[in-house]
Amino acid sequence: MTKFVYAFTEGNKDMKDLLGGKGANLAEMVHMDLPVPPGFTITTEACRYYLSNGQEPEELEAEVTRHLEAVEEQMGKKLGDPEDPLLLSVRSGAKFSMPGMMETVLNIGLNDESVKGLAAQSGNERFAWDSYRRLIQMFARTVLDIDGDFFSDALHALQKAKGYSGDLDMTTADLQELVEQFKGIVRRATGYPFPQNPRRQMNLAITAVFRSWNTERARIYRRREHIPDDLGTAVNICTMVFGNMGEKSGTGVAFTRDPSTGHSGVYGDYLVNAQGEDVVAGIRNTLSLKDLEQLDPVSYNELMDIMKRLENHYRDLCDIEFTIQEGKLWMLQTRVGKRTAAAAFRVATQLVDEGLISAEEAITRTTGEQLTSLLFPQFQRDAQRTLITKAMAASPGAAVGEVVFSNEQAEARAAEGAKVILVRRETNPDDLPGMVVAAGVLTARGGKTSHAAVVARGMGRTCVVGAEDLLVEEKAGTVFIKSTGQTLRAGDVISIDGTTGEVFFGAVPVEDSPVMIYVSQGLEAALEAAGDDVDTCELVRSVDRILTQADKSARMHVRANADNPEDAARAREFGAQGIGLCRTEHMFLGERRELIEHVILAATPELQEAALGALMPLQRGDFEGIFEAMDGLPVVVRLIDPPLHEFLPDMTKLAVEVATMEARGQQVPEHTRTLLRAATERHEDNPMLGLRGVRLSIQIPGFVDLQVRAVAEAAVACRKRGLDPHPEIMIPLIGSDKEFRLVADRARKIIADVERESGYDLDIAIGNMIELPRAAIIAEKIAEDSEFFSFGTNDLTQTTWGFSRDDVEHEFIPTYMAEGIFDTSPFETIDREGVGELVRMGTERGRKGNPNLTVGICGEHGGDPASVHFFDSVGLDYVSCSPFRVPVARLEAGRAAVMAKGQESGAGATA
Ligand code: PEP
Ligand code: MG
């Protein structure tokens, strides 16, 4: 029989699939003998059963009863007992953290009777009634789907009527009155009284947590974070401990190190006399943990000790939730904490220095996405700028945009292409759609662990929180700046700095980030630019150590796609180990387009040869420059690829031009007529599937002669200058081994000619691209004569799916993503089971045909983190990507190799 319920004593941290992150880590803390209130976890499997069958598994009820009885026995209390009630929390917890996206109900077990028992037992009537009103409020919203505003409006109305400034002013009598009002709201909204039976409360809450897996905001969050939709959530049922019992109680959230800088130390927020969600909801501004040290040194010291133990145990930065009930500390949650990109690099190297992890493991603690975010520009330090306010830096970056106040405004303006900053008093999980499209988020309340901060950090959104100087009137659409009396309105442009917490009027100009300076100019330059900014120096040193280690650990090489000497030089600075794709057609654009036009229009073979000849010195010069920039490293030159009409003026435009001139009785120049004739002749309905790639080289062999000779002669010229060029010739869009052989033989002959003429032995490898499914299928035959393969996954995705790469990404891929057919566009992340399978097969078959075959990939996927891991797993020799993505690909190639080793040895490096 399937086991659907696990006591906290039965699980451990590696059981996240079944128990969710929270459940698995609660169990781990129990094993570490930390103070965790007793409880149990209902598995994600039970949730999946519920979601597919619309009801709980039959045996669940009895299993829950057994575990509940065990907890009751341990606590010496019964759930909802009128004399001395055991109270429970029911909390969601999926495998991957989805902060605030799903539901939680606290204080289960309170009713009209047990509230009196709780008051008597605790000797604190106010606390008991406060807990009861919280239960009704949370239960109504999450379980009964009643709009939460009814309750907060009633609460605020009461506070206003009595002239109170906040929750803490409310008396027992006020809370009793509120409970009556809340019960009335429930009855009016549902037609039934608030459920009094404790067990029924618990069962309904469990079902509500299951259901919350599929709320709109949870779905949006999963899509963004690429979390599969079919995992389900676990449900954690835990004995309540109370942070709202008075001045000696409270609740807090903490990190074992600073999640924005990585500095070790105490970082967290604490709220006196408060419960659960109060801290993250940002309802009241919080105290720091340092304040806790003053308030309750015993609990504080115990907390510090536990945080140290957790960090040593998990060997990583952890975040925790805790509650202090009348001086007794309880741990409610821990997990490996989310952190900013800068902190990820710094923490990883700090942990190496502290001897907790190896240098190889350190690279798995960072990601390509994090590195990408560190390469973004930042605000210019000495730019003219006017400060509005300085608040808490919650998620780094430099964001400029128009002020918007709601999801609707944010989405509407973003759809029109505007950059927006979502400004809110505080954010709650419903604001997610607005945060997704915003460049940055600014809130007036809340701390570093508020919902806005946590979610923004997770998404890599720039975020500033707790800007108390701002009075945000969302309904009125204004932000009143208290200190100056000025007002901002929707549409006004502001700049927010998530690294310093500063907010500025207008658009502040941006400059290269320190990490960008590091990857483009090296460590010395970055340190010099950072000056005496210790944090920045530490960051660039960490990035340097991690990238150096990644290069050491990587099995695959990283090359760049570049087609001019400047890009090649830049790619080399970024750490590229060669050029994997030089698109030669890019050399025929601009002023040179006309030279190609002459080739196309040439009336006789002689004229065509002459036209090609005119291109020769130019091509040779291009290659010489690139070989020089990549001296000593391989440079893959691809023969011309696109259909020829791309080099002619547009056929329709020409036709209109001619027709207009004719209608006006003007003389049409002969050249225009010739162009129109050529364009019409060359016109193809499906140019992507037409005369391009190798087909062009077969149709007009003069191109092969020109390009191969230019490559070979450029290599000779470099050798004469004492350089060490390593050109390779690549033939695109191969579908048959015969096509390949025809062109390759011609190229080899030209290389041999140049070798003879010059007396240099050039050793130029000739290989081909795999861009058609047929090529992957017959790869063995092609490889017999080919020295290397490079997967052109842009075309391979296009031809495998039958998707036009120029059209579908704006046409219907967004719909496919919304419908859940795709998590990401297959043009962005390799489609493993389809296109990826062709890559795997093509590689295997190719190596059968030629055991020495070098295999790379040069489509856009070469710089995509998830795809890089896939290419490592199928054994490619290199990935090639645009220069800007080279550092990310280097990091991911290193991570992929280390993680693969970890899997082999069963060590399981962290993703
Ligand atoms: C490809 O098809 O993946 C490729 C690299 O070639 P291009 O993008 O130039 O067609
Ligand atoms: Mg291609």
GROMACS .gro file of N, CA and C and ligand atoms in nm, residues 561 581 583 585 638 641 692 769 771 791-796 805 858-860, ligand 1:
model
   67
  561ASN      N    1   3.090   3.265  -3.218
  561ASN     CA    2   3.047   3.295  -3.354
  561ASN      C    3   3.087   3.439  -3.382
  581LEU      N    4   3.207   2.952  -3.578
  581LEU     CA    5   3.128   2.985  -3.696
  581LEU      C    6   3.159   3.127  -3.740
  583ARG      N    7   3.036   3.350  -4.032
  583ARG     CA    8   2.933   3.353  -4.137
  583ARG      C    9   2.983   3.446  -4.247
  585GLU      N   10   2.878   3.530  -4.534
  585GLU     CA   11   2.786   3.618  -4.608
  585GLU      C   12   2.780   3.757  -4.544
  638ARG      N   13   3.268   2.931  -4.267
  638ARG     CA   14   3.159   2.864  -4.338
  638ARG      C   15   3.140   2.925  -4.476
  641ASP      N   16   2.606   3.097  -4.730
  641ASP     CA   17   2.489   3.017  -4.695
  641ASP      C   18   2.354   3.067  -4.749
  692ARG      N   19   2.015   2.752  -5.123
  692ARG     CA   20   2.105   2.811  -5.023
  692ARG      C   21   2.199   2.701  -4.974
  769MET      N   22   2.819   2.122  -4.171
  769MET     CA   23   2.717   2.147  -4.071
  769MET      C   24   2.611   2.039  -4.082
  771GLU      N   25   2.236   2.034  -4.033
  771GLU     CA   26   2.124   2.126  -4.014
  771GLU      C   27   1.993   2.067  -4.065
  791PHE      N   28   2.678   2.117  -3.543
  791PHE     CA   29   2.533   2.117  -3.552
  791PHE      C   30   2.482   2.260  -3.561
  792GLY      N   31   2.412   2.289  -3.669
  792GLY     CA   32   2.347   2.420  -3.684
  792GLY      C   33   2.207   2.403  -3.628
  793THR      N   34   2.195   2.421  -3.499
  793THR     CA   35   2.068   2.388  -3.434
  793THR      C   36   1.958   2.490  -3.462
  794ASN      N   37   1.993   2.606  -3.518
  794ASN     CA   38   1.886   2.698  -3.560
  794ASN      C   39   1.810   2.635  -3.676
  795ASP      N   40   1.886   2.598  -3.779
  795ASP     CA   41   1.821   2.534  -3.893
  795ASP      C   42   1.768   2.396  -3.857
  796LEU      N   43   1.842   2.324  -3.773
  796LEU     CA   44   1.796   2.189  -3.738
  796LEU      C   45   1.663   2.194  -3.663
  805ARG      N   46   1.192   2.975  -3.878
  805ARG     CA   47   1.260   3.040  -3.766
  805ARG      C   48   1.240   3.191  -3.767
  858CYS      N   49   2.693   2.521  -3.327
  858CYS     CA   50   2.712   2.665  -3.343
  858CYS      C   51   2.580   2.740  -3.359
  859GLY      N   52   2.466   2.673  -3.330
  859GLY     CA   53   2.339   2.746  -3.330
  859GLY      C   54   2.329   2.831  -3.205
  860GLU      N   55   2.221   2.910  -3.194
  860GLU     CA   56   2.200   2.998  -3.078
  860GLU      C   57   2.204   2.922  -2.946
  912PEP     C1   58   2.227   2.727  -3.762
  912PEP     O1   59   2.147   2.703  -3.850
  912PEP     O2   60   2.215   2.685  -3.645
  912PEP     C2   61   2.343   2.812  -3.790
  912PEP     C3   62   2.436   2.832  -3.697
  912PEP     O3   63   2.347   2.874  -3.909
  912PEP     P1   64   2.263   3.006  -3.942
  912PEP     O4   65   2.202   3.053  -3.816
  912PEP     O5   66   2.360   3.101  -4.002
  912PEP     O6   67   2.164   2.951  -4.039
   0.00000   0.00000   0.00000
